[in-house]
Short mmCIF file of C-alpha atoms in Angstrom, two decimals:
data_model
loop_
_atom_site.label_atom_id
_atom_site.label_comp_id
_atom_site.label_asym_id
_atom_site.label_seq_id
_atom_site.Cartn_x
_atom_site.Cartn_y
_atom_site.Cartn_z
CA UNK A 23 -90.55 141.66 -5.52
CA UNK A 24 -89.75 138.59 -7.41
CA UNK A 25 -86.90 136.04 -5.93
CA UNK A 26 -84.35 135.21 -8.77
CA UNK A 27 -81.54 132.64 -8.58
CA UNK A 28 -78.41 133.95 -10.35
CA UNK A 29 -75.83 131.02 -10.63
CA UNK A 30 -72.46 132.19 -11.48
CA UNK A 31 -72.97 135.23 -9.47
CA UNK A 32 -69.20 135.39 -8.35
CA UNK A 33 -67.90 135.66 -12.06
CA UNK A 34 -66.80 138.41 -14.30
CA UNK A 35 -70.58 139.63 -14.89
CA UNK A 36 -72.45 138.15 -12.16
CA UNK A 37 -71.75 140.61 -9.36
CA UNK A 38 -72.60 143.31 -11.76
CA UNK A 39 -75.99 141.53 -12.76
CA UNK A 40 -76.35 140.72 -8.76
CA UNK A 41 -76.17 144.53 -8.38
CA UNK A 42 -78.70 145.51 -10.88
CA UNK A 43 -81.31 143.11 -9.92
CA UNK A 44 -80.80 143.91 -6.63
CA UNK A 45 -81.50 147.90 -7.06
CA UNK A 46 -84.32 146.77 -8.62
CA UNK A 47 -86.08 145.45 -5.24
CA UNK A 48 -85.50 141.72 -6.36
CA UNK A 49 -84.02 139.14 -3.92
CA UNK A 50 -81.30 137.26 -5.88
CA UNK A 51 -80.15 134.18 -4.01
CA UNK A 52 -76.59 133.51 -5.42
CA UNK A 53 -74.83 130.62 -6.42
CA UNK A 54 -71.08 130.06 -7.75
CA UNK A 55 -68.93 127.27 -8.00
CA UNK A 56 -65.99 128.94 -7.31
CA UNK A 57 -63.97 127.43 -10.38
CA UNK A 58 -61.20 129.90 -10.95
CA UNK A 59 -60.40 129.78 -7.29
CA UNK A 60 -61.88 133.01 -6.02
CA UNK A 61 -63.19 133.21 -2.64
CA UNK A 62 -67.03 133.30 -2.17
CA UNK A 63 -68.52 135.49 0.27
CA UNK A 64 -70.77 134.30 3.28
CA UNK A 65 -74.45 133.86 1.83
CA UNK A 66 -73.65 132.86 -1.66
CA UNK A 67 -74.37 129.06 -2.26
CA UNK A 68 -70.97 128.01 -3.58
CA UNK A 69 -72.09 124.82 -5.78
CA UNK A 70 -70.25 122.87 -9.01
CA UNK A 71 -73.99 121.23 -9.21
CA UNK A 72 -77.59 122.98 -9.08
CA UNK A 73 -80.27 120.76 -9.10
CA UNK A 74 -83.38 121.14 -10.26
CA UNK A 75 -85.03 119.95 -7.12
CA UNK A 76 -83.00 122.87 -4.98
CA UNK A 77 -84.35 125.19 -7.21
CA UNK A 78 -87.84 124.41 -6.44
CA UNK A 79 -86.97 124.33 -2.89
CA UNK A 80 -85.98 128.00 -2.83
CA UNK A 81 -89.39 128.73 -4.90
CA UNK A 82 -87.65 131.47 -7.43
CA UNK A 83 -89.46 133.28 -9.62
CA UNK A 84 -86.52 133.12 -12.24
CA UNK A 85 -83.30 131.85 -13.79
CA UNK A 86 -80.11 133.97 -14.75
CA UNK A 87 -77.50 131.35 -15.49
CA UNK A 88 -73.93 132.94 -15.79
CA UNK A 89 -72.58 129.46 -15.03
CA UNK A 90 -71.17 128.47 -18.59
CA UNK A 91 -67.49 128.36 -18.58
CA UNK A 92 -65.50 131.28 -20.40
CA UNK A 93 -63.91 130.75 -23.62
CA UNK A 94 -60.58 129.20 -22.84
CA UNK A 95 -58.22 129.94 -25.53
CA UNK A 96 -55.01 128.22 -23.55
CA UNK A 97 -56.43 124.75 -23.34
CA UNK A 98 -56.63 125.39 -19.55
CA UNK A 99 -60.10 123.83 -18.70
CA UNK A 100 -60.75 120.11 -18.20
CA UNK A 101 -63.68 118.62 -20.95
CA UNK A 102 -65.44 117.69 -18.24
CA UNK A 103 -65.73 120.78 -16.57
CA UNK A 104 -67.13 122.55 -20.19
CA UNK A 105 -69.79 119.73 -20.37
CA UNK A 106 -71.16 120.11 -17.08
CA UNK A 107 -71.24 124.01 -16.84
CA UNK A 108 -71.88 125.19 -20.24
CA UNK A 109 -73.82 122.54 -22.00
CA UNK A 110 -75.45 119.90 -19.01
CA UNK A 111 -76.73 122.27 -16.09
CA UNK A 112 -78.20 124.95 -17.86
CA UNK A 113 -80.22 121.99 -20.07
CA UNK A 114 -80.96 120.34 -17.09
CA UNK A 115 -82.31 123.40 -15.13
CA UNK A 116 -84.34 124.86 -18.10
CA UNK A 117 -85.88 121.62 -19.05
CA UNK A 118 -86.91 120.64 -16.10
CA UNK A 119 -88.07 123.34 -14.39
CA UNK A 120 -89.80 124.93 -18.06
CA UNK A 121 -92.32 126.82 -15.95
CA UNK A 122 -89.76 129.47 -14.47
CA UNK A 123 -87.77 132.08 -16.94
CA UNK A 124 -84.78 130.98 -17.97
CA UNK A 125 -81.84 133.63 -19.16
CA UNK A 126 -78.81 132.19 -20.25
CA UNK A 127 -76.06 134.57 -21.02
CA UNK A 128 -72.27 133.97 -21.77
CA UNK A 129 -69.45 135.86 -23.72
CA UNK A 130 -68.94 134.17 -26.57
CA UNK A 131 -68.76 135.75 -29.99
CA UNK A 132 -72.51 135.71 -32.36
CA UNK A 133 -71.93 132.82 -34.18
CA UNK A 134 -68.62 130.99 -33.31
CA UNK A 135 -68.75 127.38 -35.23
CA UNK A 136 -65.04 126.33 -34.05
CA UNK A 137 -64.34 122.79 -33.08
CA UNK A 138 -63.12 124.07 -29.89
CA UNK A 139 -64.66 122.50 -26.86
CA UNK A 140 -66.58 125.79 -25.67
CA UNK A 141 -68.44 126.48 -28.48
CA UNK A 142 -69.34 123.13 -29.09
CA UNK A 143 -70.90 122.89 -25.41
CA UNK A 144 -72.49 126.28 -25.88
CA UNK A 145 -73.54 125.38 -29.30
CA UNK A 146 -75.41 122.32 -27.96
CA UNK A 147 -76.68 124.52 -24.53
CA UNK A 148 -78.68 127.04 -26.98
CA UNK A 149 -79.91 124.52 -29.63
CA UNK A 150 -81.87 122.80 -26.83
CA UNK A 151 -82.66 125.76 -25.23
CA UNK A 152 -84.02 127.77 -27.88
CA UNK A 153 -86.95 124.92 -27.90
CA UNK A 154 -88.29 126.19 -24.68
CA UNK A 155 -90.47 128.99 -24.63
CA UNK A 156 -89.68 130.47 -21.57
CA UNK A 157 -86.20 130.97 -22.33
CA UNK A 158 -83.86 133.85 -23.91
CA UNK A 159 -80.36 133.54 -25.06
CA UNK A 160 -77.91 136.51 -24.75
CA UNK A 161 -74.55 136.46 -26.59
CA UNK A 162 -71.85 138.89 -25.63
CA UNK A 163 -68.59 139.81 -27.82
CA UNK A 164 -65.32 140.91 -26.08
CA UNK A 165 -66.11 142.59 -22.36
CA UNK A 166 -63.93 145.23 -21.15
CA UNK A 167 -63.80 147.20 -18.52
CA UNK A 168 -64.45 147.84 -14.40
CA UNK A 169 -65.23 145.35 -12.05
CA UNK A 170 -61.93 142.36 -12.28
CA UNK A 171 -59.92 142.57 -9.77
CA UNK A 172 -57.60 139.79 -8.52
CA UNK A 173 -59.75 138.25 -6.14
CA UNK A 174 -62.40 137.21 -8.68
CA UNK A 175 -59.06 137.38 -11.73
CA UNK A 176 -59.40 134.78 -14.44
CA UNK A 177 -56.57 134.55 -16.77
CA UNK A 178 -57.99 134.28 -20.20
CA UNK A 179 -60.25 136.87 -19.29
CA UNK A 180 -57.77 139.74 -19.39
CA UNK A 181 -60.63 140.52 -21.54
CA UNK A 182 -58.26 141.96 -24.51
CA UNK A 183 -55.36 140.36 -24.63
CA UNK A 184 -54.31 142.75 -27.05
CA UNK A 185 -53.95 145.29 -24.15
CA UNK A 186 -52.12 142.77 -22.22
CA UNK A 187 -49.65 141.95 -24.67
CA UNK A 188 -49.27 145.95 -25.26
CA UNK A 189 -48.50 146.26 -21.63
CA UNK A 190 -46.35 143.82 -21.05
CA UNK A 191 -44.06 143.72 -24.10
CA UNK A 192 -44.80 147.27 -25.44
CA UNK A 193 -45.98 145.72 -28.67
CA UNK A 194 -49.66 145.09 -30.45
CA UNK A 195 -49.46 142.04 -33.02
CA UNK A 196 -52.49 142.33 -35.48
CA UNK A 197 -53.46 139.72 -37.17
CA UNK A 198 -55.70 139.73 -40.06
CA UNK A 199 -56.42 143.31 -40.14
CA UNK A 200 -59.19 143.53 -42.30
CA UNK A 201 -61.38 141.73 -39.90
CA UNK A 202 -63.84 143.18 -37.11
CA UNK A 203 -64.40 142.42 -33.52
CA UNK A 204 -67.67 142.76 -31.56
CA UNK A 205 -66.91 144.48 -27.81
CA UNK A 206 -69.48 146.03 -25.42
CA UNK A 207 -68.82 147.22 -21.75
CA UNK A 208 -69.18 144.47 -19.22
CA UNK A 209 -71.43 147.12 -17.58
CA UNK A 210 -73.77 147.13 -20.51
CA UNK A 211 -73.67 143.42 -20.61
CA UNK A 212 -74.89 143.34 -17.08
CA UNK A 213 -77.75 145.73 -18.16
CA UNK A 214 -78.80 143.54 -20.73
CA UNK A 215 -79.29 140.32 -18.72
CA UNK A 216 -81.08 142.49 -15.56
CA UNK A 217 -83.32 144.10 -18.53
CA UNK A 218 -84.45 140.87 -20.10
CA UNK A 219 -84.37 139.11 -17.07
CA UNK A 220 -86.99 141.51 -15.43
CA UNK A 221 -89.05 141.81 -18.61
CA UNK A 222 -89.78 137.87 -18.54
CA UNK A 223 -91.20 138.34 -15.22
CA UNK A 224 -93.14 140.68 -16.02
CA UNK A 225 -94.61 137.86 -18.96
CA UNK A 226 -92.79 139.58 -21.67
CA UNK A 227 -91.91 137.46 -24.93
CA UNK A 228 -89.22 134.51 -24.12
CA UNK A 229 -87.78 132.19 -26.59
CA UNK A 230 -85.24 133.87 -28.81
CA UNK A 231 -81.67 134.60 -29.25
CA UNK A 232 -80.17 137.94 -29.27
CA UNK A 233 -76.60 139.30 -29.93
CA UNK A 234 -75.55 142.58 -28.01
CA UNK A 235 -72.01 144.25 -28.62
CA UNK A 236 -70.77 146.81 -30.77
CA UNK A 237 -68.53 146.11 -33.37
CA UNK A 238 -64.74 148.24 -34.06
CA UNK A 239 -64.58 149.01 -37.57
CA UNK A 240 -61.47 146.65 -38.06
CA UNK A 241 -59.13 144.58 -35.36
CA UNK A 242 -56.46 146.71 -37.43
CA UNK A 243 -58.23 149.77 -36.16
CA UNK A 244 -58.74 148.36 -32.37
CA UNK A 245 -55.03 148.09 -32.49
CA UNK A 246 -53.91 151.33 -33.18
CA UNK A 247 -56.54 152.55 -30.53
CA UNK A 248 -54.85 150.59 -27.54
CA UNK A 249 -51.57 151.70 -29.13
CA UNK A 250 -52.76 155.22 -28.98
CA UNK A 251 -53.86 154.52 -25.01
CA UNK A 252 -50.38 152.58 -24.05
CA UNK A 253 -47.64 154.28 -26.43
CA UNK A 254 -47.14 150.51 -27.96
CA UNK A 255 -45.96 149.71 -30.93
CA UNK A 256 -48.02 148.41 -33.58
CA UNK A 257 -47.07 145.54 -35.93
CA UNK A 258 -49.10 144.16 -38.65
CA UNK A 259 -48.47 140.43 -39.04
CA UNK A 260 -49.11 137.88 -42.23
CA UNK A 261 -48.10 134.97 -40.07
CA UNK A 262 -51.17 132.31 -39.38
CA UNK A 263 -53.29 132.94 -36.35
CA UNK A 264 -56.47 131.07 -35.50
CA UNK A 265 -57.79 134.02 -34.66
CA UNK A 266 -59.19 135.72 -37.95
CA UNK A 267 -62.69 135.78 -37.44
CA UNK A 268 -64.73 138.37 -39.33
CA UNK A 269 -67.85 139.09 -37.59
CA UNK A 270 -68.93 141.76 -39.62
CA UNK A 271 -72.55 142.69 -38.37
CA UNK A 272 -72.33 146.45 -38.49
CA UNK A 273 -69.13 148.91 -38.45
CA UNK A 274 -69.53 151.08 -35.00
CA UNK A 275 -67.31 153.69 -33.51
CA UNK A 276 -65.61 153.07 -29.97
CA UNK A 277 -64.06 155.44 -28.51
CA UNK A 278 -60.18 154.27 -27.58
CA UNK A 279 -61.18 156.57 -24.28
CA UNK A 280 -63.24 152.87 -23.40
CA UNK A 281 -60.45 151.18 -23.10
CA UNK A 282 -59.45 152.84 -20.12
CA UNK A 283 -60.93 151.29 -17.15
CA UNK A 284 -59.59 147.97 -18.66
CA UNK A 285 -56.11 149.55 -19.44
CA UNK A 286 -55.54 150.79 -15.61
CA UNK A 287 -56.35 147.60 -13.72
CA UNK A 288 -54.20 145.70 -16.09
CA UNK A 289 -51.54 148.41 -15.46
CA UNK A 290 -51.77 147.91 -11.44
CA UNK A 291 -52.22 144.14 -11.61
CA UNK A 292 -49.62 142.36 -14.23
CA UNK A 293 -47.60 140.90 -11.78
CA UNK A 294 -51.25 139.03 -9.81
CA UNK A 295 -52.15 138.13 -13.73
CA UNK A 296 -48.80 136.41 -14.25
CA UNK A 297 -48.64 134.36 -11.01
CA UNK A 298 -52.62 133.56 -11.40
CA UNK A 299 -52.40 132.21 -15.36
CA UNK A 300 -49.79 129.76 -13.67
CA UNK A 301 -51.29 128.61 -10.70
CA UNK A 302 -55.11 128.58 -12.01
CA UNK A 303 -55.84 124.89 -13.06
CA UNK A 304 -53.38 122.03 -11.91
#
């Protein structure tokens, strides 16, 4: 049994990846800052700073950092806070304690080069880490599915807000149609970071970069499929959108039936998501 610090545990993917590890007769000591304002249970370590020399203290065997802050399309998210979760700790932590296996995992897109603060922290989190050889890099597209609820709610991570925007105003604007998406289940995610995690323990190869999500043919067709699943209408727009991204990498089938775990929380919960994208950062 190996002891593994997960920090960010209390996130979208963390309990998931808690779970996982967990099953698999490791003891995960948890950490979470608590930075969208959900509530963190007795024995997790809730922390905005982990420090190399607490690490040591608790003698783990590994790293799964979770920590770096979501993509925050609304502008929500103080620089300060990016810098210190996505780009400083997880440098920090890996360089300094290089002996121990590092996995950092987040869900932003392959290769995003946007000026926007979050990739530019992530951007500068991987170059650095990539140099370590005890370290692995996971990049996640779009995650849908179980596991939000409103305690542990964030608001830009309605994780499609394509199925928000079809729930609340019975309407799906597409933007650039032609263009494709990557998405994978946040379950699959989770499997991904327990999987690598436990094959680095077990001395398996460290050091590289890996995407994992499965691309819809087009955002045109991802439309029509959560029309299809909420009886929205579906408008094709020419007007300018930031968001026209081709990621390309491979044309996949998902199944609209996928959308479904997603779909029914964000059925049950519009009226915590409303009140919680006002009150999250003041």
């Amino acid at each position: 049994m190996s002891r593994i610090l997960v920090v960010g545990s209390r996130g979208y993917l963390g309990p998931h990846v808690v779970k996982l590890l967990q099953e698999a007769s490791h003891d995960v000591i948890e950490v979470d800052a608590g930075f969208w304002g959900q509530s963190i249970p007795a024995g997790v370590y809730k922390g905005h700073h982990v420090h190399p020399s607490w690490v040591r203290e608790k003698q783990v065997d590994a790293i799964v950092y979770l920590g770096a802050i979501a993509h925050d399309p609304e502008g929500l998210v103080p620089e300060e806070a990016h810098y210190r979760h996505t780009r400083d700790e997880p440098i920090q932590l890996a360089w300094t304690l290089e002996e121990i296996p590092f996995v950092f995992a987040s869900s932003l897109s392959v290769f995003d080069k946007g000026a926007a603060i979050y990739p530019h922290c992530k951007r500068c989190a991987e170059a650095r880490l990539f140099q370590l050889p005890n370290t692995s890099i996971l990049r996640f597209g779009t995650l849908y599915g179980p596991g939000v609820t409103p305690e542990y709610y964030r608001p830009h991570l309605l994780l499609n807000r394509m199925v928000y925007t079809a729930l609340k105003s019975g309407k799906v604007e597409v933007f650039n149609p032609s263009a494709r998406r990557p998405v994978l289940s946040v379950i699959d995610a989770a499997w991904h970071i327990a999987a690598e995690t436990c094959v680095m323990l077990g001395g398996g190869p460290g050091r590289k970069a890996s995407n994992h999500y499965m691309a819809c043919a087009t955002i045109l067709e991802y439309g029509q499929r959560v029309c299809a699943v909420t009886g929205a209408e579906l408008v094709v727009s020419d007007k300018p959108s930031p968001d026209t991204r081709d990621y390309g990498w491979g044309t996949y089938d998902l199944d609209y039936l996928d959308l479904i775990p997603l779909l029914n929380w964000t059925r049950e919960h519009l009226d915590e998501i409303d009140l919680t994208r006002k009150q999250v950062i003041s």
